[in-house]
Every structure is written in C-alpha cells, then in structure tokens.
PDB file of C-alpha atoms in Angstrom:
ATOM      1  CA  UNK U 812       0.000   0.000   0.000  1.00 42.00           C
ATOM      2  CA  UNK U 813       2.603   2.701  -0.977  1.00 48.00           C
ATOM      3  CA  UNK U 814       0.974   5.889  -2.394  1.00 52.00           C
ATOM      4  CA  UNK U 815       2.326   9.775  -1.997  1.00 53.00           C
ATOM      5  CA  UNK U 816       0.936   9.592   1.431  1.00 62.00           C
ATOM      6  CA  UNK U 817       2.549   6.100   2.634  1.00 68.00           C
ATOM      7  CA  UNK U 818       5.500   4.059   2.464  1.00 71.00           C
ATOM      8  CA  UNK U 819       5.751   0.616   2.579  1.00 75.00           C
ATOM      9  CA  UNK U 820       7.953  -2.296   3.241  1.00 77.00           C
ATOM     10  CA  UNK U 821       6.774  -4.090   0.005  1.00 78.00           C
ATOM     11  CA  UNK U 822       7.507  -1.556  -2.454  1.00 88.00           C
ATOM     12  CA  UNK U 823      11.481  -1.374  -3.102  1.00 91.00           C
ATOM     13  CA  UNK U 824      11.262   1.814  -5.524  1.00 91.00           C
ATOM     14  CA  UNK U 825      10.509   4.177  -2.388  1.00 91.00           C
ATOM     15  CA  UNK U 826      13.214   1.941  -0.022  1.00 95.00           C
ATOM     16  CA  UNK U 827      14.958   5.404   1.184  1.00 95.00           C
ATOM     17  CA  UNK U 828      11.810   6.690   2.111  1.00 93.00           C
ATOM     18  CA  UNK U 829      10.880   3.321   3.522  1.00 95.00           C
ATOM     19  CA  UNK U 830      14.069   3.441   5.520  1.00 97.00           C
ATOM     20  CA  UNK U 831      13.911   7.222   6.518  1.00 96.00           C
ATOM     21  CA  UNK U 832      10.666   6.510   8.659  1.00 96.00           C
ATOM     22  CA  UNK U 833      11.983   2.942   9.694  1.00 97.00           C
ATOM     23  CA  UNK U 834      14.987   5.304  11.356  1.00 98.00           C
ATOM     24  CA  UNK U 835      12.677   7.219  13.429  1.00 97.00           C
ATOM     25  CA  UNK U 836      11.100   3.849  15.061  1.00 98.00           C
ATOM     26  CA  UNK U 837      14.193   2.538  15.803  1.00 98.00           C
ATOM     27  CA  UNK U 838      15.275   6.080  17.611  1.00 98.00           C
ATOM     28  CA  UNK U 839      11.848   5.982  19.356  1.00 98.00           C
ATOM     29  CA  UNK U 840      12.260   2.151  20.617  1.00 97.00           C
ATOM     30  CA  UNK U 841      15.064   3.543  23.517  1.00 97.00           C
ATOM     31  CA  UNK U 842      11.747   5.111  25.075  1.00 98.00           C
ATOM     32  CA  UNK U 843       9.222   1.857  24.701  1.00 97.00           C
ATOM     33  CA  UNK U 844      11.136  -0.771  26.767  1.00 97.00           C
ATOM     34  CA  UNK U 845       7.884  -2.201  29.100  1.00 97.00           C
ATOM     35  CA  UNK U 846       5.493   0.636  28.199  1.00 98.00           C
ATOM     36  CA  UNK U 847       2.013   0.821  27.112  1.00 98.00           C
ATOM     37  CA  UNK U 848       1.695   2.724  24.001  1.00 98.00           C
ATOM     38  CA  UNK U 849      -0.287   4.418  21.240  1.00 98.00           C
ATOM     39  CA  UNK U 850       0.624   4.764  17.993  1.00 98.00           C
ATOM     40  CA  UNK U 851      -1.253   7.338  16.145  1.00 97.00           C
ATOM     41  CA  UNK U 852      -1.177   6.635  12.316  1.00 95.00           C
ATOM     42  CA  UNK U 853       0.574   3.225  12.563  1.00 95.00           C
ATOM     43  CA  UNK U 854      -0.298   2.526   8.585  1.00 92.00           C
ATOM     44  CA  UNK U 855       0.298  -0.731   7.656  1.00 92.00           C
ATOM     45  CA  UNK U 856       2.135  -1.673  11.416  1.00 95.00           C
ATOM     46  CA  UNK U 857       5.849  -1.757  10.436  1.00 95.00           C
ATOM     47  CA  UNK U 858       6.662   0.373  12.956  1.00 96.00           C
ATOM     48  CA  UNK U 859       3.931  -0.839  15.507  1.00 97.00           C
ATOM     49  CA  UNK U 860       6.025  -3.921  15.025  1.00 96.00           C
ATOM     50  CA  UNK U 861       8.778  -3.056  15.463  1.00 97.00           C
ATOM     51  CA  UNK U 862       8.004  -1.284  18.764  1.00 97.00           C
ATOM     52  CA  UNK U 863       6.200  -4.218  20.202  1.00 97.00           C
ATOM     53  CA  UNK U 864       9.731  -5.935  20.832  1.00 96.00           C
ATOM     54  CA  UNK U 865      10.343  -3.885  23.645  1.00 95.00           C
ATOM     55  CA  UNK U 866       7.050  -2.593  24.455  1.00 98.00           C
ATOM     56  CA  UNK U 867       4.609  -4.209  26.991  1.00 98.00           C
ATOM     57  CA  UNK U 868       1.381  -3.763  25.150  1.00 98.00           C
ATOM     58  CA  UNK U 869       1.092  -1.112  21.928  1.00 98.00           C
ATOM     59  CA  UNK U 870      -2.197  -0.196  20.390  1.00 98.00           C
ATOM     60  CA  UNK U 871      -1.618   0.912  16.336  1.00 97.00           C
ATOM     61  CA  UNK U 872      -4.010   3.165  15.413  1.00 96.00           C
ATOM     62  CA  UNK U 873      -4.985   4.314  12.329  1.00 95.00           C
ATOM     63  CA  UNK U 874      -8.167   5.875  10.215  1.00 91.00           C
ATOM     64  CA  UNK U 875      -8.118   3.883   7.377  1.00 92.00           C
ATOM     65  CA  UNK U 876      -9.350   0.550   7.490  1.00 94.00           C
ATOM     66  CA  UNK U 877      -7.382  -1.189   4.312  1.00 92.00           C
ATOM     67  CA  UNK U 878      -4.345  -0.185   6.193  1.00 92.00           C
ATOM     68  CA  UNK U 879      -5.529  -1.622   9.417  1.00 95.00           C
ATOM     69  CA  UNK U 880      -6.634  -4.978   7.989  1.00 95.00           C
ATOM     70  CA  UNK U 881      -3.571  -5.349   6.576  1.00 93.00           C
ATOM     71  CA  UNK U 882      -1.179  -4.527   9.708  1.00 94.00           C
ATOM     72  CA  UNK U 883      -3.664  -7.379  11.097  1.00 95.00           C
ATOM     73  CA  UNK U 884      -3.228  -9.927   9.086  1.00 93.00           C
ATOM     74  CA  UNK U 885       0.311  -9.171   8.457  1.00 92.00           C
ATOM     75  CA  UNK U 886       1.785  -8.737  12.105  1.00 92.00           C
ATOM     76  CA  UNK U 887       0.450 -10.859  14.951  1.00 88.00           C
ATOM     77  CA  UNK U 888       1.526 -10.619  18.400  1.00 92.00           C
ATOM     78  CA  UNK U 889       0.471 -10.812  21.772  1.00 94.00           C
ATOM     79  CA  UNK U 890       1.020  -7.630  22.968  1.00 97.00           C
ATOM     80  CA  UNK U 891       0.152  -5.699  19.680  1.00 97.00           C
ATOM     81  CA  UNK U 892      -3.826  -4.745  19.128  1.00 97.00           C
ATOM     82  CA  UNK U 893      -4.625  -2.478  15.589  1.00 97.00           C
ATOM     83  CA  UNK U 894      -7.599  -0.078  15.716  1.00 95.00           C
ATOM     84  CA  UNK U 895      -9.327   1.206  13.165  1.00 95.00           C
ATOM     85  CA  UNK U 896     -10.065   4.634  14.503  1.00 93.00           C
ATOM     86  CA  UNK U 897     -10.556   8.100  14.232  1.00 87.00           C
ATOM     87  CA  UNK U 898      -8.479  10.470  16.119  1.00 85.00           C
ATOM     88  CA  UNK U 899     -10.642  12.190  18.252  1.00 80.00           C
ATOM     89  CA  UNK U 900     -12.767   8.802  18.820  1.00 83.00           C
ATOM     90  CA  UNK U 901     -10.193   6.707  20.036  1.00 88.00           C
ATOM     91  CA  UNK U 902     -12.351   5.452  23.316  1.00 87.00           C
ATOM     92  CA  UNK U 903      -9.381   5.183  26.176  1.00 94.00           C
ATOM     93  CA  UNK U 904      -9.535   6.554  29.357  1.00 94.00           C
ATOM     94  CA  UNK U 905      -7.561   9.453  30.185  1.00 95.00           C
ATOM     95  CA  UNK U 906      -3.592   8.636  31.477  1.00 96.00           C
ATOM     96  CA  UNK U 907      -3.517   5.585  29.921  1.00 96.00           C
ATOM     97  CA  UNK U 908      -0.675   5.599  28.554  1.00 98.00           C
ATOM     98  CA  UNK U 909       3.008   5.871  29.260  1.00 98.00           C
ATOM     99  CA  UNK U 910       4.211   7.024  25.265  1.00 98.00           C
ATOM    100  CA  UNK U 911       2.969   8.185  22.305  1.00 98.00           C
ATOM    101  CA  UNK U 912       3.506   8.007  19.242  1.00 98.00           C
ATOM    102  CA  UNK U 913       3.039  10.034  16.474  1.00 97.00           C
ATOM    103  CA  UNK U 914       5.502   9.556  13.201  1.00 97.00           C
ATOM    104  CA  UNK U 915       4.657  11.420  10.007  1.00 94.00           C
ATOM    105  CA  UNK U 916       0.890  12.591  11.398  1.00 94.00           C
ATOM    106  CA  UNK U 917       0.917  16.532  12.318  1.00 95.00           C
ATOM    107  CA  UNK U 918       1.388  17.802   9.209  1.00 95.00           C
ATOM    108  CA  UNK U 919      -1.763  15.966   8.107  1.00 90.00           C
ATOM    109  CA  UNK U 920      -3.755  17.793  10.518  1.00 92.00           C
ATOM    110  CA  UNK U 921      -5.790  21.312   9.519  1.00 89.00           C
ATOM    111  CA  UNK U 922      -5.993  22.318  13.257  1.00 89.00           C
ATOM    112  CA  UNK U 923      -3.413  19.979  15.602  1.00 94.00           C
ATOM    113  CA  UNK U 924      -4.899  21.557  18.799  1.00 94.00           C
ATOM    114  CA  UNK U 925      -7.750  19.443  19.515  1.00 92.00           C
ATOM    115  CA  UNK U 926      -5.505  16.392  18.847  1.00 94.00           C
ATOM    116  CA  UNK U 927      -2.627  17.951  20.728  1.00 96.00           C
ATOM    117  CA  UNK U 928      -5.034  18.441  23.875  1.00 95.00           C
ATOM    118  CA  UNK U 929      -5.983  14.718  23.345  1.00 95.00           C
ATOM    119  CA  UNK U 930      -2.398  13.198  23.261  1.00 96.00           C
ATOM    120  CA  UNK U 931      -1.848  15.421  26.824  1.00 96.00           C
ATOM    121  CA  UNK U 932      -4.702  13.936  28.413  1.00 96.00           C
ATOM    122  CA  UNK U 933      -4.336  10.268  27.348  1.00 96.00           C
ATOM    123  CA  UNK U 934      -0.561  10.772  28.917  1.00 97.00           C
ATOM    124  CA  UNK U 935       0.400   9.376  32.493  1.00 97.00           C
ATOM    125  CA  UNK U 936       2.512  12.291  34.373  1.00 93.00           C
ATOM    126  CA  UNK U 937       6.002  12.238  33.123  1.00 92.00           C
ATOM    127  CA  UNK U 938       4.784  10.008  30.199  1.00 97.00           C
ATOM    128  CA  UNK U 939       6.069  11.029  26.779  1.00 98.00           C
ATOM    129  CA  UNK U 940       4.851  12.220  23.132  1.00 98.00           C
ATOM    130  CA  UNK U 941       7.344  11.804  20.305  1.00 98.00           C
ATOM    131  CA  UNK U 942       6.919  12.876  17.026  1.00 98.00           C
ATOM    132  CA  UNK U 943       7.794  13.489  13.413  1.00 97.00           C
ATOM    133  CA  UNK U 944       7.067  15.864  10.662  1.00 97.00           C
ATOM    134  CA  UNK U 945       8.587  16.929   7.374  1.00 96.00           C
ATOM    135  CA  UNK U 946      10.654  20.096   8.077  1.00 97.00           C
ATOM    136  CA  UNK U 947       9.514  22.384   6.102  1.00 95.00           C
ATOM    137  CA  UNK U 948      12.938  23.835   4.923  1.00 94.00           C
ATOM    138  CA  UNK U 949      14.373  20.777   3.596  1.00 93.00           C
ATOM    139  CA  UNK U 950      11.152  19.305   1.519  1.00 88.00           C
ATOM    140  CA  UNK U 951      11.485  18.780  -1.837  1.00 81.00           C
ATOM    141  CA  UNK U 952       8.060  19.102  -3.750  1.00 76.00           C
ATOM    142  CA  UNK U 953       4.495  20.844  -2.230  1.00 72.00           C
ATOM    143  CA  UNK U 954       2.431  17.483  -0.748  1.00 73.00           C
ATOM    144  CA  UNK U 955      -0.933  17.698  -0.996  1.00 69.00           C
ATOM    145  CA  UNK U 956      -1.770  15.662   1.066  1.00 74.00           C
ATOM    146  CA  UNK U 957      -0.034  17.652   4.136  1.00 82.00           C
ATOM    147  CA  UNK U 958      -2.193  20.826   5.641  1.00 86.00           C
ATOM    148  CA  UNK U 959       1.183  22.014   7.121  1.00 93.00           C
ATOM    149  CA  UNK U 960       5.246  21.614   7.235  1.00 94.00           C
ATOM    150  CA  UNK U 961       7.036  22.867   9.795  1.00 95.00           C
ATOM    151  CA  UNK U 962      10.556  24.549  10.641  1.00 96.00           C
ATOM    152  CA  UNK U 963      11.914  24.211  14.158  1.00 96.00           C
ATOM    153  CA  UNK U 964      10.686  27.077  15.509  1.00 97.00           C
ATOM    154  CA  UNK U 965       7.097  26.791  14.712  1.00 97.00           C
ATOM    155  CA  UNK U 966       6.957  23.029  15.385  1.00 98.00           C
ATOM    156  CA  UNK U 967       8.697  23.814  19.036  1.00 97.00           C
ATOM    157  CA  UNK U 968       6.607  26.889  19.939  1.00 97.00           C
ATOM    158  CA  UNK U 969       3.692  25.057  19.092  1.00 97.00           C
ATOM    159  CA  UNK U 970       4.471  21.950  21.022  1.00 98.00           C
ATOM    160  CA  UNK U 971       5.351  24.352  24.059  1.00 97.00           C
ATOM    161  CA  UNK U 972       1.712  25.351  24.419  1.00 97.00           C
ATOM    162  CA  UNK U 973       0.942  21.736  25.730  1.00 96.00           C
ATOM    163  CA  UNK U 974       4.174  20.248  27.371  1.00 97.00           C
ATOM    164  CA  UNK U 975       6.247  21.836  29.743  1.00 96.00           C
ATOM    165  CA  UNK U 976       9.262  19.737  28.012  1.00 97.00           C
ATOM    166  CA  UNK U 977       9.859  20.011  24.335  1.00 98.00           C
ATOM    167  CA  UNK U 978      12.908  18.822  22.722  1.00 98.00           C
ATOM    168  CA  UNK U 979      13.659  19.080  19.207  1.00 98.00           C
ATOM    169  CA  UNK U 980      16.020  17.087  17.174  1.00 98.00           C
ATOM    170  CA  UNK U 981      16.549  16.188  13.896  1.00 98.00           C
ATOM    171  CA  UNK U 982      16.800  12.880  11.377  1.00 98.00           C
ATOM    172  CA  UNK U 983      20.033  13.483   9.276  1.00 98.00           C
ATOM    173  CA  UNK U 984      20.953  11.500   6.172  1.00 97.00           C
ATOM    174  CA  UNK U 985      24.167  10.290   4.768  1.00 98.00           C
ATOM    175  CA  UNK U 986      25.457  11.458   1.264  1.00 98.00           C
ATOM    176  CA  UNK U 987      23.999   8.704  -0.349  1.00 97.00           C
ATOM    177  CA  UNK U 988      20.551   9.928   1.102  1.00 97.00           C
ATOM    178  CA  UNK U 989      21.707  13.116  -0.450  1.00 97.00           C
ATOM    179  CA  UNK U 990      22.472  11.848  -3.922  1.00 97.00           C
ATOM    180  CA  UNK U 991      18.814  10.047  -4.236  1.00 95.00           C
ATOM    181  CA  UNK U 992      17.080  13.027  -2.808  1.00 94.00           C
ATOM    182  CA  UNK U 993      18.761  15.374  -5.379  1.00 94.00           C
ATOM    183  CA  UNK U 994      17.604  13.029  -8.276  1.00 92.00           C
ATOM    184  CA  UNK U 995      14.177  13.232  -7.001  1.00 90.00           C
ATOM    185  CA  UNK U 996      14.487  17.207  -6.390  1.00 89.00           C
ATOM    186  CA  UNK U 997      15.688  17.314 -10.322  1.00 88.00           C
ATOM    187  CA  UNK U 998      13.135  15.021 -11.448  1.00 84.00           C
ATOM    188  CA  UNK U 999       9.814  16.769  -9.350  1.00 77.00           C
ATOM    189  CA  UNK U1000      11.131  19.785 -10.847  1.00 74.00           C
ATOM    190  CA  UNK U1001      11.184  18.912 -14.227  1.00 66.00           C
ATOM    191  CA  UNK U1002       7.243  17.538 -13.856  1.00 63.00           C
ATOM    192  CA  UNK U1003       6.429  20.756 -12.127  1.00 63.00           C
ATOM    193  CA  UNK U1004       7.745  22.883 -15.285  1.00 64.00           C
ATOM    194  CA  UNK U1005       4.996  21.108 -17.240  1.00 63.00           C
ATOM    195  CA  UNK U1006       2.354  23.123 -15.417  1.00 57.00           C
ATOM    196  CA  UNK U1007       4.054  26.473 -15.520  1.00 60.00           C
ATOM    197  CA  UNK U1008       0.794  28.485 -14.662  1.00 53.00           C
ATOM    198  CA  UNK U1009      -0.321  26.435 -11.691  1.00 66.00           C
ATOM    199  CA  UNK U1010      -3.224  25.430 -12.905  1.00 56.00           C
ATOM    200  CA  UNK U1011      -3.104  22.028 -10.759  1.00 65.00           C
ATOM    201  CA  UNK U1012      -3.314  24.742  -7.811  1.00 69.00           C
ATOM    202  CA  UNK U1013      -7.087  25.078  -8.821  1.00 63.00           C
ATOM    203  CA  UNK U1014      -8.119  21.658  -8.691  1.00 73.00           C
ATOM    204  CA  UNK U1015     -10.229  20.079  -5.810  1.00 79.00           C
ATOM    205  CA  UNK U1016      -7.476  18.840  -2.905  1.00 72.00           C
ATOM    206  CA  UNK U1017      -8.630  15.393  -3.784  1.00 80.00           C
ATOM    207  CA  UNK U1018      -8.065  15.461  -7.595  1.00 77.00           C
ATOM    208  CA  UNK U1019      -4.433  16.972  -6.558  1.00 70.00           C
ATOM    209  CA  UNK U1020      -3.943  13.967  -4.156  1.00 71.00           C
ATOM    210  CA  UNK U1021      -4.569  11.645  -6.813  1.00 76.00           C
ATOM    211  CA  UNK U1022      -2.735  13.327  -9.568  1.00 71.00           C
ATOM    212  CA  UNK U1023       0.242  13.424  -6.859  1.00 66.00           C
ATOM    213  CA  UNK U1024       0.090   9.989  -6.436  1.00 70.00           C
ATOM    214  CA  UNK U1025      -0.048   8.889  -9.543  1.00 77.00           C
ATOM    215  CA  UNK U1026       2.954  11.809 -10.406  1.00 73.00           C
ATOM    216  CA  UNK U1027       5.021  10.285  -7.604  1.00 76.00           C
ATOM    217  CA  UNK U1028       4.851   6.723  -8.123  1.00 81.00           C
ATOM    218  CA  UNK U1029       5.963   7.043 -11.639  1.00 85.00           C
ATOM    219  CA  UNK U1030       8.806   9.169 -10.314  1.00 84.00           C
ATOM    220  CA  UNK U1031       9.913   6.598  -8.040  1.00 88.00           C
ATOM    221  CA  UNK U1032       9.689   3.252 -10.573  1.00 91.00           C
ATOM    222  CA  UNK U1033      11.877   5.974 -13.168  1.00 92.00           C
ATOM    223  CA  UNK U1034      14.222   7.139 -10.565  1.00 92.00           C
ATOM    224  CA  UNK U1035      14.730   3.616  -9.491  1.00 90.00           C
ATOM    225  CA  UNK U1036      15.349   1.852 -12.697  1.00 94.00           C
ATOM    226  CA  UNK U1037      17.836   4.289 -13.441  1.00 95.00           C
ATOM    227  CA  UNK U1038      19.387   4.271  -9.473  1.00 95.00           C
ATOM    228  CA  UNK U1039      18.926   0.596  -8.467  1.00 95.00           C
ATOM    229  CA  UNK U1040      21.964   0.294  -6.863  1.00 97.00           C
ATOM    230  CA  UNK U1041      21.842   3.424  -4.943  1.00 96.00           C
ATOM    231  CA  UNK U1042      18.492   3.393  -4.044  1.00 95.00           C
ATOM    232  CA  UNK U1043      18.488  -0.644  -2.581  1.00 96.00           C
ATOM    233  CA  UNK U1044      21.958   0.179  -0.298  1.00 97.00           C
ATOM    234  CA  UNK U1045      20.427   2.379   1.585  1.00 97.00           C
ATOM    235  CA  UNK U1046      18.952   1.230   5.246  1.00 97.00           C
ATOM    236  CA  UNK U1047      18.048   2.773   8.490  1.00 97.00           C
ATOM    237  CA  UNK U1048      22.073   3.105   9.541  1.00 98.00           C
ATOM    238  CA  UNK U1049      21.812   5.960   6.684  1.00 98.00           C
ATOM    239  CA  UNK U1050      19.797   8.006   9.215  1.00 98.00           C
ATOM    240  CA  UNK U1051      20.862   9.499  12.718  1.00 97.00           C
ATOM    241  CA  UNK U1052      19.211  11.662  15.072  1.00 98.00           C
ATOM    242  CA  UNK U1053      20.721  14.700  16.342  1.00 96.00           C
ATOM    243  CA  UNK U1054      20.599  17.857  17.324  1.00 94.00           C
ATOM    244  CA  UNK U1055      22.895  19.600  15.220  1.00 91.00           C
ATOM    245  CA  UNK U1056      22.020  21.407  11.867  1.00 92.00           C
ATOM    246  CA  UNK U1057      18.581  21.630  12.320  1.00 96.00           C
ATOM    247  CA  UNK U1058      17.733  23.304   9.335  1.00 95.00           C
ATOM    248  CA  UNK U1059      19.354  21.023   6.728  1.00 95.00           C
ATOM    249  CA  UNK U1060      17.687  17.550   8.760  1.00 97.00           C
ATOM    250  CA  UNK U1061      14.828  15.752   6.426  1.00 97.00           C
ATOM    251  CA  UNK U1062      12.340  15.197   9.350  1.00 97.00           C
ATOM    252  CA  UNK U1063      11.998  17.079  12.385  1.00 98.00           C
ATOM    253  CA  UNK U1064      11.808  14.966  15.824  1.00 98.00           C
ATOM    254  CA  UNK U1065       9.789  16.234  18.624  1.00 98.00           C
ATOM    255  CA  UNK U1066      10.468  14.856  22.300  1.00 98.00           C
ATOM    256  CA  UNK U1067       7.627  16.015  24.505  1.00 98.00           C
ATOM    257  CA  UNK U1068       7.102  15.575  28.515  1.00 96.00           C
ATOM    258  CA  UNK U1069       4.881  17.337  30.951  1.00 89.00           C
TER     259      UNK U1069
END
C-alpha cells in the first residue's frame, strides 16, 4: 500500500523513504522498553512492530481501514492490538498511557490543537509524546496531502503550548541519502515545469492527491530503474538523530514531557 501519502515495506522503488521513517522507530524504541503505548497513524504496522519488541502492550491506530486490515493480518503478536479509529474517537480513558507516538501525522492535521489536547490527556505524568514531521525547509516538492510543514521554531513553539518539556532534534541523512534526494528534487522539478501556470493549484485537494500519487509513483519506478543500486543500499544506519544542523535535517523529531 505505498501511495504519496505512505511508504511501505513491500515496495522497493521508495526503499529510502521506507528506511527514513523505519529510522525514526528505531530512535523511538530507547523510550518503549515495558510501556504501554499508542501509535497514532501506525499505517500498515511496520513500525507498531517493530516497537512491540520492547514494548509491553502497543495499540496501532490508524483511520483507514485497508491499512488496518492489513497490519492485522500481516503482524500478529500478543502484545500488539490495531484499531481502526478516528483520532478524536479513540475510546481510552484518560492517562492511559506511558508514550505516544506520532511519526509522520501533524502535518496531516488542519488544526493539531484538539488532537494535541488529546495526546496530553491520554498521557500518564512524566509520560512522553514523540513525534515526526517533514521540516519544512528541507522538503522537496508541495504534498498535498499535508495541511502544514514545519521549521523548528514553529513546530517547538507550538508543542510548548501543551508540554512543559519540548525537545527538538533532527533525522540526518548520509550522502547517499543526499544523492537520491537530489535526483528526485531534479526530477519533481522537471514535472512541475509542465504546469508552468499552476493550474493544478485550482483543482479540488482530492483530484491533486490523486494526480500526486499517480505523479510520484511514476517518479519513483523511473528514478529507481535508473538508481537501483543506490536506491536498494540504503537502510536505516543511513539516518541518525541529532541535534545539530537543524535546518538542513529531512524530518523534524519532537520529544515532549509534561
């Protein structure tokens, strides 16, 4: 199920992508050693899985239900329960859980605050909320299917309206990250030309989803038979977190307490 939106394990033409997010759920599995958690948008569970090794119990979560049916019948385990769920319906009770999770989900939000007030209340004290999002000054092409990106200072200061601990780090790539990124820079560029007015600007948001996808899937399968060397070598140890050179760091990592 790989579109503009997801990645997935099962499509190898999007592997650095694949592996980007893969790098933020191993960073994030230092915090979930005999917690409860809740993953918000857990997709197709690679990630839920992943999380479950050291987790006590984790509850995947996720609005749509084709993705949820398959993270069920993919990845079985005791201590692992998927959810088909909106949201703001989710049905716990309030501090019940220890993390959160979040990966790739705030930017898909029009208004974060409601969920942001949600994520604080289903916290125990001194429990955490981690999360990822595009940074805005490193993305490559306009998604349509995000509301907003963010830069450091905007994700932090609004992050610091809800925790009284906010950390900010960011997921930094290798040069061979670099060198598939700047194909896919030169090739979303030289799509984009072809509508020089704008005109796709005009369009519905759900006709521009679909046109995305279908743009960026025929993107990847180009860039890839052309790269396929480059593009299968790179895994997760391509990635590190850190908190230097903020600005220039694909993904934006938000560690949130209090």
């Amino acid at each position: 199920m790989s579109t503009a939106e997801r990645s997935s394990a099962n499509d190898i033409t999007v592997n650095p992508i694949f592996m980007q997010h893969l790098a933020a759920y191993e960073y994030a599995s230092q915090f979930t050693g005999d917690k409860i958690v809740l993953e918000l948008g857990c997709g197709e569970g690679y990630g839920t899985v992943l999380l479950a090794k050291s987790a006590s119990k984790i509850f995947g979560i996720d609005y749509s239900k084709a993705a949820i049916d398959k993270a069920q019948k993919k990845y079985r385990a005791d201590n692992i329960e998927f959810v088909c769920s909106d949201v703001n319906d989710l049905g716990f009770d309030d501090a019940s859980f220890e993390v959160i999770i979040a990966f790739q989900f705030i930017e898909h939000l029009k208004d974060p605050r409601a969920v942001l007030l949600k994520i604080k209340s289903l916290l125990k004290p001194q429990g955490i909320f981690l999360l990822s999002s595009p940074n805005k000054k490193a993305s490559i092409v306009q998604h349509p299917y995000h509301f907003r990106e963010y830069d450091r200072e905007e994700l932090e200061g609004l992050l610091r309206n809800y925790f009284a601990k906010v950390e900010i780090y960011g997921l930094q790539f290798s040069a061979r990250v670099a060198e598939f990124r700047e194909k896919r820079r030169q090739a979303s560029q030289g799509l984009a030309r072809l509508d020089f007015l704008k005109l796709h600007q005009l369009l519905p948001r759900i006709i521009r989803q679909r046109l995305f996808d279908l743009a960026a899937s025929g993107l990847s399968r180009k860039i890839y038979s052309e790269n396929k060397d480059l593009l299968e070598s790179i895994t997760t140890a391509d990635f590190r977190v850190a908190k230097d050179n903020l600005d220039n760091a694909i993904d934006l990592i938000g560690l949130c307490q209090g």
